[in-house]
Amino acid sequence: MKTSDVQTLYSEYILPTYTQAPLCLVKGKGSRVWDLNDKEYIDLFSGWAVSGLGHCPSEVVNAVRNQVTKIIHIPNNFLNIKQARLAEVISKHSFPAKTFFCNSGAEATDGALKFARKYGSNCGKYEIITMKQSFHGRTFGGIGATGQEKVREGFSPTLEGFKYADMNNLESVKALISSKTAAIFLEPIQGEGGIHVATQEFMQGLRKLCDEHCILLICDEVQTGMGRTGKMFAYQHYGIEPDVMTLAKSLGNGLPIGAFVVNKKIKDVMTPGSHGSTYGGNPLAAAAALAVFKAIEGGKLLKKTEELGEYFEKKLKALQKKHSVIKEIRGLGLMRGLELEVPGADLVDSAREKGLLINCTQGNTLRIFPAMTISKTLLNKALRILDEVFAELSVKG
Ligand SMILES: *Cc1c(COP(=O)(O)O)cnc(C)c1O
């Protein structure tokens, strides 16, 4: 099969909800992937930050291989060892917590929203404050929570009860708080919105506001979780704890799994029958997620991510000095954004032609997510390609 044959099948049979590059990947190992012509690419996109440990890490491959021959599915009205142990590990690495498992980030959002509504239902609280430029998924709950008008276009009436504040502007949040506010829901670092990092004052201020007004603080860690920023969860950079956090993306390193995690001190909100998911916490996906935690546990990989992240930032800043088209560099750990003076799509295309996968969001922000396991050598090689791409742009431009 050729790439064009796959494209033909897509145009015949797949609903066109994505803009697709003419690239058909068939193999991955670590931070390298191959297309069906056996052309090799360095992957600094990691599938929207899903492949945190790189592609096909042996720990995850072995865990899945082991589990798949034993039992693939257990219904949630029976007990599942892998799910129970995974919930224990999540609690150990975050706060004393109870977890609900689902299959994606959007479902984790929906679950957290339902939790917040139920929490507030006794005292008439149902409003949820989220941030402008946020992203929380594509279900009706997700597009309601997402602070970008474009995701709701054509889908009215969407879920009610959301108010949108400005990221890093505590006053704008205060102005939206009322006796009906049940929760404040935000990404510690906005991913889709262009890699905007919450400031210390903002996160700590939100925690204080939530405590004063009996409001839940919910952190969306779908993109920032599982070590990407140099800590297991991004909220840990701020010396605060959320009441609820959502997880997905690299939780299963590619096996579909999501979760919302609730602080144990919030008791008796969910009861049997109040929420459910057929596949949620499925043994196969849970085995993968357990293997992901095992690979990150011990702290070596987190330390490496922090150090490599700082190195990467330094290198990107050097690139910025050289290429004036780079307006700003943002991010933490191995989650980085380069805001450009020009649209980024052409740069993504020319990088791909040269064997480097990156992403562009918000039209002008390159989004780069190296796997935590990437070698410095490969990262440097990727940086050289980026340098070339920018150099060619300035010749063209
Ligand atoms: C990707 C993402 C989601 C949605 O996850 P899906 O698995 O695509 O449903 C939610 N929140 C954030 C912050 C995300 O980056």
CSV table of C-alpha atoms and ligand atoms in Angstrom, one decimal:
chain,number,residue,atom,x,y,z
A,1,MET,CA,0.0,0.0,0.0
A,2,LYS,CA,1.2,3.5,-0.8
A,3,THR,CA,0.5,6.7,1.2
A,4,SER,CA,-1.8,7.8,-1.6
A,5,ASP,CA,-3.9,4.6,-1.3
A,6,VAL,CA,-4.4,5.3,2.3
A,7,GLN,CA,-5.4,8.9,1.5
A,8,THR,CA,-8.0,7.5,-1.0
A,9,LEU,CA,-9.5,5.3,1.7
A,10,TYR,CA,-9.6,8.2,4.1
A,11,SER,CA,-11.4,10.5,1.6
A,12,GLU,CA,-13.9,7.7,0.9
A,13,TYR,CA,-14.6,6.4,4.4
A,14,ILE,CA,-13.3,8.6,7.2
A,15,LEU,CA,-15.2,11.6,8.4
A,16,PRO,CA,-13.0,14.6,7.7
A,17,THR,CA,-12.7,16.0,11.3
A,18,TYR,CA,-8.9,16.3,11.2
A,19,THR,CA,-6.4,18.1,8.9
A,20,GLN,CA,-4.1,15.3,8.0
A,21,ALA,CA,-0.5,15.5,6.8
A,22,PRO,CA,0.4,13.1,4.0
A,23,LEU,CA,2.3,10.8,6.4
A,24,CYS,CA,1.4,7.2,7.2
A,25,LEU,CA,3.3,5.9,10.2
A,26,VAL,CA,3.8,2.2,10.5
A,27,LYS,CA,6.5,1.7,13.2
A,28,GLY,CA,8.0,3.5,16.2
A,29,LYS,CA,10.8,2.9,18.6
A,30,GLY,CA,11.8,5.4,21.3
A,31,SER,CA,11.8,8.9,19.7
A,32,ARG,CA,12.0,7.6,16.1
A,33,VAL,CA,9.1,6.6,13.8
A,34,TRP,CA,9.0,5.2,10.3
A,35,ASP,CA,6.5,5.8,7.5
A,36,LEU,CA,5.4,3.1,5.0
A,37,ASN,CA,8.2,4.0,2.7
A,38,ASP,CA,10.6,3.3,5.5
A,39,LYS,CA,11.6,6.9,5.8
A,40,GLU,CA,12.7,7.7,9.4
A,41,TYR,CA,11.6,10.7,11.4
A,42,ILE,CA,12.5,12.1,14.8
A,43,ASP,CA,9.3,12.5,16.8
A,44,LEU,CA,9.1,15.7,18.9
A,45,PHE,CA,5.4,15.7,18.7
A,46,SER,CA,4.8,12.4,20.6
A,47,GLY,CA,1.2,12.1,19.4
A,48,TRP,CA,0.0,15.2,21.3
A,49,ALA,CA,2.2,14.2,24.3
A,50,VAL,CA,0.8,10.7,24.5
A,51,SER,CA,4.1,8.8,24.0
A,52,GLY,CA,5.8,10.2,27.1
A,53,LEU,CA,8.2,7.2,27.3
A,54,GLY,CA,8.6,7.2,23.5
A,55,HIS,CA,7.2,4.6,21.2
A,56,CYS,CA,6.9,1.0,22.2
A,57,PRO,CA,8.9,1.2,25.4
A,58,SER,CA,9.8,-2.3,26.5
A,59,GLU,CA,8.1,-1.9,30.0
A,60,VAL,CA,4.8,-1.1,28.4
A,61,VAL,CA,5.1,-3.6,25.6
A,62,ASN,CA,5.9,-6.4,28.1
A,63,ALA,CA,3.1,-5.4,30.5
A,64,VAL,CA,0.5,-5.4,27.7
A,65,ARG,CA,1.9,-8.6,26.2
A,66,ASN,CA,1.6,-10.3,29.5
A,67,GLN,CA,-1.9,-9.1,30.2
A,68,VAL,CA,-3.4,-9.7,26.8
A,69,THR,CA,-2.8,-13.4,27.0
A,70,LYS,CA,-4.5,-13.6,30.5
A,71,ILE,CA,-7.7,-11.6,30.3
A,72,ILE,CA,-8.4,-8.5,28.2
A,73,HIS,CA,-11.6,-7.3,29.7
A,74,ILE,CA,-13.3,-7.4,33.1
A,75,PRO,CA,-16.6,-5.7,33.7
A,76,ASN,CA,-16.7,-3.1,36.4
A,77,ASN,CA,-19.2,-5.0,38.5
A,78,PHE,CA,-16.3,-7.4,39.3
A,79,LEU,CA,-13.0,-6.7,40.9
A,80,ASN,CA,-10.0,-6.0,38.7
A,81,ILE,CA,-6.5,-6.2,40.3
A,82,LYS,CA,-4.7,-4.0,37.8
A,83,GLN,CA,-7.3,-1.2,38.2
A,84,ALA,CA,-7.1,-1.4,42.0
A,85,ARG,CA,-3.3,-1.2,42.0
A,86,LEU,CA,-3.2,1.6,39.5
A,87,ALA,CA,-5.5,3.7,41.7
A,88,GLU,CA,-3.3,3.0,44.6
A,89,VAL,CA,-0.2,4.1,42.7
A,90,ILE,CA,-1.9,7.3,41.5
A,91,SER,CA,-2.8,8.2,45.1
A,92,LYS,CA,0.7,7.5,46.2
A,93,HIS,CA,2.1,9.9,43.7
A,94,SER,CA,-0.4,12.7,44.2
A,95,PHE,CA,-2.6,13.1,47.3
A,96,PRO,CA,-4.8,10.7,49.3
A,97,ALA,CA,-7.2,10.0,46.5
A,98,LYS,CA,-9.9,7.9,45.0
A,99,THR,CA,-10.0,7.5,41.2
A,100,PHE,CA,-12.6,6.8,38.5
A,101,PHE,CA,-11.2,5.3,35.3
A,102,CYS,CA,-12.4,6.1,31.8
A,103,ASN,CA,-10.9,6.0,28.3
A,104,SER,CA,-9.9,9.5,27.3
A,105,GLY,CA,-9.3,13.0,28.4
A,106,ALA,CA,-12.7,14.3,27.3
A,107,GLU,CA,-14.3,11.6,29.4
A,108,ALA,CA,-12.1,12.5,32.3
A,109,THR,CA,-13.4,16.1,31.9
A,110,ASP,CA,-17.0,15.0,31.8
A,111,GLY,CA,-16.5,12.9,34.9
A,112,ALA,CA,-14.9,15.7,36.8
A,113,LEU,CA,-17.7,18.1,35.7
A,114,LYS,CA,-20.3,15.6,36.9
A,115,PHE,CA,-18.4,15.3,40.2
A,116,ALA,CA,-18.4,19.1,40.6
A,117,ARG,CA,-22.1,19.4,39.8
A,118,LYS,CA,-23.0,16.6,42.3
A,119,TYR,CA,-20.7,18.2,44.9
A,120,GLY,CA,-22.5,21.5,44.5
A,121,SER,CA,-26.0,20.1,44.1
A,122,ASN,CA,-26.8,20.2,47.8
A,123,CYS,CA,-26.3,23.9,48.0
A,124,GLY,CA,-27.4,25.1,44.6
A,125,LYS,CA,-23.9,25.5,43.2
A,126,TYR,CA,-23.4,24.4,39.6
A,127,GLU,CA,-21.3,27.1,37.8
A,128,ILE,CA,-17.8,26.2,36.7
A,129,ILE,CA,-15.1,28.7,36.0
A,130,THR,CA,-12.6,27.8,33.3
A,131,MET,CA,-10.0,29.8,31.5
A,132,LYS,CA,-10.0,31.5,28.1
A,133,GLN,CA,-7.8,29.7,25.6
A,134,SER,CA,-8.2,26.4,27.6
A,135,PHE,CA,-8.8,23.0,26.1
A,136,HIS,CA,-10.7,20.2,27.9
A,137,GLY,CA,-11.9,17.9,25.1
A,138,ARG,CA,-14.5,17.4,22.5
A,139,THR,CA,-17.6,16.0,24.2
A,140,PHE,CA,-20.4,18.3,25.1
A,141,GLY,CA,-18.9,18.7,28.6
A,142,GLY,CA,-15.5,19.3,27.1
A,143,ILE,CA,-16.5,21.9,24.6
A,144,GLY,CA,-18.5,23.7,27.2
A,145,ALA,CA,-15.5,23.8,29.5
A,146,THR,CA,-13.1,24.8,26.7
A,147,GLY,CA,-12.6,28.6,26.7
A,148,GLN,CA,-12.5,28.9,22.9
A,149,GLU,CA,-15.6,29.9,21.0
A,150,LYS,CA,-14.5,28.0,17.8
A,151,VAL,CA,-15.0,24.5,19.4
A,152,ARG,CA,-18.7,25.3,20.1
A,153,GLU,CA,-19.5,26.7,16.7
A,154,GLY,CA,-22.5,24.9,15.1
A,155,PHE,CA,-23.1,22.8,18.2
A,156,SER,CA,-25.6,25.0,20.2
A,157,PRO,CA,-27.1,24.7,22.6
A,158,THR,CA,-24.0,23.5,24.4
A,159,LEU,CA,-23.8,22.7,28.1
A,160,GLU,CA,-24.6,25.6,30.3
A,161,GLY,CA,-23.1,26.9,33.5
A,162,PHE,CA,-19.5,27.8,32.3
A,163,LYS,CA,-17.8,31.2,32.8
A,164,TYR,CA,-14.5,32.0,31.3
A,165,ALA,CA,-11.8,33.9,33.1
A,166,ASP,CA,-8.4,35.1,31.9
A,167,MET,CA,-5.4,32.8,32.7
A,168,ASN,CA,-3.0,34.4,35.2
A,169,ASN,CA,-5.5,37.1,36.1
A,170,LEU,CA,-6.8,36.4,39.6
A,171,GLU,CA,-9.1,39.5,39.5
A,172,SER,CA,-10.9,38.1,36.4
A,173,VAL,CA,-11.6,34.9,38.3
A,174,LYS,CA,-12.8,36.8,41.4
A,175,ALA,CA,-15.2,38.8,39.3
A,176,LEU,CA,-16.9,35.6,38.1
A,177,ILE,CA,-17.3,33.9,41.5
A,178,SER,CA,-20.8,33.8,42.8
A,179,SER,CA,-22.8,31.8,45.3
A,180,LYS,CA,-23.4,29.4,42.5
A,181,THR,CA,-19.7,28.6,41.7
A,182,ALA,CA,-19.0,24.9,42.2
A,183,ALA,CA,-15.5,24.6,40.7
A,184,ILE,CA,-12.6,26.3,39.1
A,185,PHE,CA,-11.2,24.1,36.4
A,186,LEU,CA,-7.8,24.7,34.6
A,187,GLU,CA,-4.7,23.3,33.0
A,188,PRO,CA,-1.6,24.3,34.9
A,189,ILE,CA,0.0,24.8,31.5
A,190,GLN,CA,-2.4,25.4,28.7
A,191,GLY,CA,-1.5,23.0,25.9
A,192,GLU,CA,-3.8,23.5,22.9
A,193,GLY,CA,-4.0,27.2,23.9
A,194,GLY,CA,-0.4,27.7,23.1
A,195,ILE,CA,1.7,26.5,26.1
A,196,HIS,CA,0.8,29.2,28.6
A,197,VAL,CA,2.2,28.4,32.1
A,198,ALA,CA,0.2,29.4,35.1
A,199,THR,CA,2.1,31.6,37.4
A,200,GLN,CA,2.8,30.7,41.1
A,201,GLU,CA,0.7,33.7,42.3
A,202,PHE,CA,-2.2,32.6,40.1
A,203,MET,CA,-2.3,28.9,41.2
A,204,GLN,CA,-1.8,29.8,44.8
A,205,GLY,CA,-4.3,32.5,44.6
A,206,LEU,CA,-6.9,30.1,43.1
A,207,ARG,CA,-6.3,27.6,45.9
A,208,LYS,CA,-6.9,30.3,48.4
A,209,LEU,CA,-10.1,31.5,46.7
A,210,CYS,CA,-11.4,28.0,46.4
A,211,ASP,CA,-10.8,27.4,50.1
A,212,GLU,CA,-12.5,30.7,51.1
A,213,HIS,CA,-15.6,30.0,49.0
A,214,CYS,CA,-15.9,26.2,49.3
A,215,ILE,CA,-15.1,25.8,45.6
A,216,LEU,CA,-13.4,22.8,44.1
A,217,LEU,CA,-10.1,23.3,42.4
A,218,ILE,CA,-9.8,21.0,39.4
A,219,CYS,CA,-6.5,20.6,37.5
A,220,ASP,CA,-6.6,19.2,34.0
A,221,GLU,CA,-3.4,17.2,33.9
A,222,VAL,CA,-4.3,15.4,30.7
A,223,GLN,CA,-1.4,16.9,28.8
A,224,THR,CA,0.9,18.0,31.6
A,225,GLY,CA,0.7,14.8,33.7
A,226,MET,CA,3.0,11.8,34.0
A,227,GLY,CA,6.3,13.6,34.2
A,228,ARG,CA,6.2,15.8,31.1
A,229,THR,CA,7.0,19.0,33.0
A,230,GLY,CA,9.7,17.4,35.2
A,231,LYS,CA,7.3,16.5,38.1
A,232,MET,CA,4.8,13.7,38.0
A,233,PHE,CA,2.0,16.2,37.9
A,234,ALA,CA,2.3,19.8,37.0
A,235,TYR,CA,0.4,21.1,40.0
A,236,GLN,CA,3.4,19.9,42.1
A,237,HIS,CA,5.4,22.9,40.8
A,238,TYR,CA,3.1,25.2,42.8
A,239,GLY,CA,3.1,23.9,46.3
A,240,ILE,CA,-0.6,23.4,46.2
A,241,GLU,CA,-3.0,20.4,45.9
A,242,PRO,CA,-6.1,20.4,43.7
A,243,ASP,CA,-9.3,18.7,44.9
A,244,VAL,CA,-9.7,16.9,41.7
A,245,MET,CA,-7.3,16.2,38.8
A,246,THR,CA,-7.9,14.7,35.4
A,247,LEU,CA,-5.5,12.4,33.5
A,248,ALA,CA,-5.3,10.7,30.1
A,249,LYS,CA,-2.8,11.1,27.2
A,250,SER,CA,0.5,9.6,28.4
A,251,LEU,CA,-1.1,7.8,31.4
A,252,GLY,CA,-1.2,4.6,29.2
A,253,ASN,CA,1.5,5.7,26.8
A,254,GLY,CA,-0.8,5.0,23.9
A,255,LEU,CA,-3.2,2.5,25.4
A,256,PRO,CA,-6.5,4.4,25.8
A,257,ILE,CA,-7.1,5.3,29.4
A,258,GLY,CA,-8.2,8.4,31.3
A,259,ALA,CA,-9.1,9.1,34.9
A,260,PHE,CA,-10.4,11.7,37.3
A,261,VAL,CA,-8.8,11.6,40.7
A,262,VAL,CA,-10.6,13.0,43.7
A,263,ASN,CA,-9.2,14.0,47.1
A,264,LYS,CA,-10.3,11.6,49.8
A,265,LYS,CA,-11.4,14.5,52.0
A,266,ILE,CA,-14.4,15.1,49.7
A,267,LYS,CA,-16.5,12.3,50.8
A,268,ASP,CA,-19.7,10.7,49.6
A,269,VAL,CA,-20.2,12.6,46.4
A,270,MET,CA,-20.3,9.7,44.1
A,271,THR,CA,-22.4,6.6,45.0
A,272,PRO,CA,-23.1,3.4,43.2
A,273,GLY,CA,-24.9,4.3,40.0
A,274,SER,CA,-23.8,7.9,39.7
A,275,HIS,CA,-21.2,7.3,37.0
A,276,GLY,CA,-19.8,4.5,34.9
A,277,SER,CA,-17.9,3.3,31.9
A,278,THR,CA,-17.8,-0.1,30.3
A,279,TYR,CA,-14.1,-0.1,29.4
A,280,GLY,CA,-12.9,2.3,32.1
A,281,GLY,CA,-9.8,0.9,33.8
A,282,ASN,CA,-9.8,-2.1,31.6
A,283,PRO,CA,-7.0,-4.6,32.6
A,284,LEU,CA,-5.0,-4.1,29.4
A,285,ALA,CA,-5.0,-0.3,29.6
A,286,ALA,CA,-4.4,-0.4,33.4
A,287,ALA,CA,-1.5,-2.8,33.0
A,288,ALA,CA,0.0,-0.3,30.5
A,289,ALA,CA,-0.5,2.6,32.9
A,290,LEU,CA,1.1,0.7,35.8
A,291,ALA,CA,4.1,0.0,33.6
A,292,VAL,CA,4.3,3.8,32.9
A,293,PHE,CA,4.3,4.7,36.6
A,294,LYS,CA,7.0,2.0,37.2
A,295,ALA,CA,9.2,3.5,34.5
A,296,ILE,CA,8.9,7.0,36.0
A,297,GLU,CA,9.0,6.0,39.7
A,298,GLY,CA,12.3,6.4,41.5
A,299,GLY,CA,12.7,9.8,40.1
A,300,LYS,CA,15.6,9.3,37.6
A,301,LEU,CA,13.4,10.0,34.6
A,302,LEU,CA,11.9,13.0,36.3
A,303,LYS,CA,15.3,14.4,37.0
A,304,LYS,CA,16.4,13.7,33.5
A,305,THR,CA,13.2,15.5,32.1
A,306,GLU,CA,13.9,18.5,34.3
A,307,GLU,CA,17.6,18.7,33.2
A,308,LEU,CA,17.0,17.9,29.6
A,309,GLY,CA,14.1,20.4,29.7
A,310,GLU,CA,16.4,23.2,30.9
A,311,TYR,CA,19.0,22.2,28.3
A,312,PHE,CA,16.3,22.3,25.6
A,313,GLU,CA,15.1,25.7,26.7
A,314,LYS,CA,18.7,27.1,26.5
A,315,LYS,CA,19.0,25.7,23.0
A,316,LEU,CA,15.7,27.1,21.9
A,317,LYS,CA,16.7,30.5,23.3
A,318,ALA,CA,19.8,30.3,21.2
A,319,LEU,CA,17.7,29.6,18.2
A,320,GLN,CA,15.5,32.6,19.1
A,321,LYS,CA,18.6,34.8,19.1
A,322,LYS,CA,19.4,33.6,15.6
A,323,HIS,CA,16.0,33.7,14.1
A,324,SER,CA,14.0,36.9,14.9
A,325,VAL,CA,10.8,35.2,13.7
A,326,ILE,CA,10.7,33.4,17.1
A,327,LYS,CA,8.8,35.8,19.3
A,328,GLU,CA,8.6,34.0,22.6
A,329,ILE,CA,9.6,30.6,24.1
A,330,ARG,CA,7.3,29.2,26.8
A,331,GLY,CA,6.9,26.1,28.8
A,332,LEU,CA,8.3,23.8,31.4
A,333,GLY,CA,10.3,20.5,31.3
A,334,LEU,CA,9.8,18.9,27.9
A,335,MET,CA,6.6,20.8,27.1
A,336,ARG,CA,7.6,23.8,25.0
A,337,GLY,CA,6.0,26.3,22.8
A,338,LEU,CA,7.6,28.7,20.3
A,339,GLU,CA,5.4,31.6,19.4
A,340,LEU,CA,6.2,32.9,16.0
A,341,GLU,CA,5.7,36.2,14.2
A,342,VAL,CA,4.3,34.2,11.3
A,343,PRO,CA,2.0,31.2,10.8
A,344,GLY,CA,3.6,27.9,11.8
A,345,ALA,CA,2.0,25.5,9.4
A,346,ASP,CA,4.7,25.8,6.6
A,347,LEU,CA,7.4,25.2,9.2
A,348,VAL,CA,5.8,22.1,10.4
A,349,ASP,CA,5.6,20.8,6.8
A,350,SER,CA,9.2,21.6,6.0
A,351,ALA,CA,10.4,20.1,9.3
A,352,ARG,CA,8.5,16.9,8.4
A,353,GLU,CA,10.0,16.8,4.9
A,354,LYS,CA,13.4,16.9,6.6
A,355,GLY,CA,12.5,14.1,9.0
A,356,LEU,CA,11.3,15.9,12.1
A,357,LEU,CA,7.8,15.8,13.5
A,358,ILE,CA,6.5,18.8,15.5
A,359,ASN,CA,3.1,20.5,15.8
A,360,CYS,CA,1.6,23.9,15.5
A,361,THR,CA,-1.3,25.2,17.6
A,362,GLN,CA,-3.2,28.5,17.6
A,363,GLY,CA,-1.9,29.1,14.1
A,364,ASN,CA,1.5,30.5,15.2
A,365,THR,CA,2.8,28.5,18.1
A,366,LEU,CA,5.1,25.5,17.5
A,367,ARG,CA,4.4,22.9,20.1
A,368,ILE,CA,7.2,20.5,20.9
A,369,PHE,CA,6.9,17.5,23.2
A,370,PRO,CA,10.0,15.3,23.2
A,371,ALA,CA,9.6,12.0,24.9
A,372,MET,CA,11.2,11.9,28.4
A,373,THR,CA,13.4,9.0,27.2
A,374,ILE,CA,15.0,10.9,24.3
A,375,SER,CA,18.8,11.0,24.1
A,376,LYS,CA,20.6,14.3,24.0
A,377,THR,CA,22.2,13.3,20.7
A,378,LEU,CA,18.8,12.8,19.1
A,379,LEU,CA,17.5,16.0,20.6
A,380,ASN,CA,20.5,17.9,19.2
A,381,LYS,CA,19.9,16.4,15.8
A,382,ALA,CA,16.3,17.6,15.9
A,383,LEU,CA,17.5,21.1,17.0
A,384,ARG,CA,19.8,21.2,13.9
A,385,ILE,CA,16.8,20.4,11.7
A,386,LEU,CA,14.8,23.1,13.4
A,387,ASP,CA,17.6,25.6,12.8
A,388,GLU,CA,17.7,24.7,9.1
A,389,VAL,CA,14.0,25.1,8.8
A,390,PHE,CA,14.1,28.6,10.3
A,391,ALA,CA,17.1,29.5,8.2
A,392,GLU,CA,15.3,28.5,5.0
A,393,LEU,CA,12.2,30.4,6.1
A,394,SER,CA,14.2,33.7,6.4
A,395,VAL,CA,15.7,33.1,2.9
A,396,LYS,CA,12.2,32.5,1.5
A,397,GLY,CA,10.6,35.2,3.6
B,1,LIG,C1,-6.1,16.3,24.8
B,1,LIG,C2,-6.7,17.0,26.0
B,1,LIG,C3,-8.0,16.7,26.4
B,1,LIG,C4,-8.9,15.7,25.7
B,1,LIG,O1,-8.3,14.4,25.7
B,1,LIG,P1,-8.9,13.4,24.6
B,1,LIG,O2,-8.3,12.1,25.1
B,1,LIG,O3,-8.6,13.8,23.3
B,1,LIG,O4,-10.4,13.3,24.8
B,1,LIG,C5,-8.4,17.3,27.6
B,1,LIG,N1,-7.7,18.2,28.3
B,1,LIG,C6,-6.4,18.5,27.8
B,1,LIG,C7,-5.6,19.5,28.6
B,1,LIG,C8,-5.9,18.0,26.7
B,1,LIG,O5,-4.7,18.3,26.2
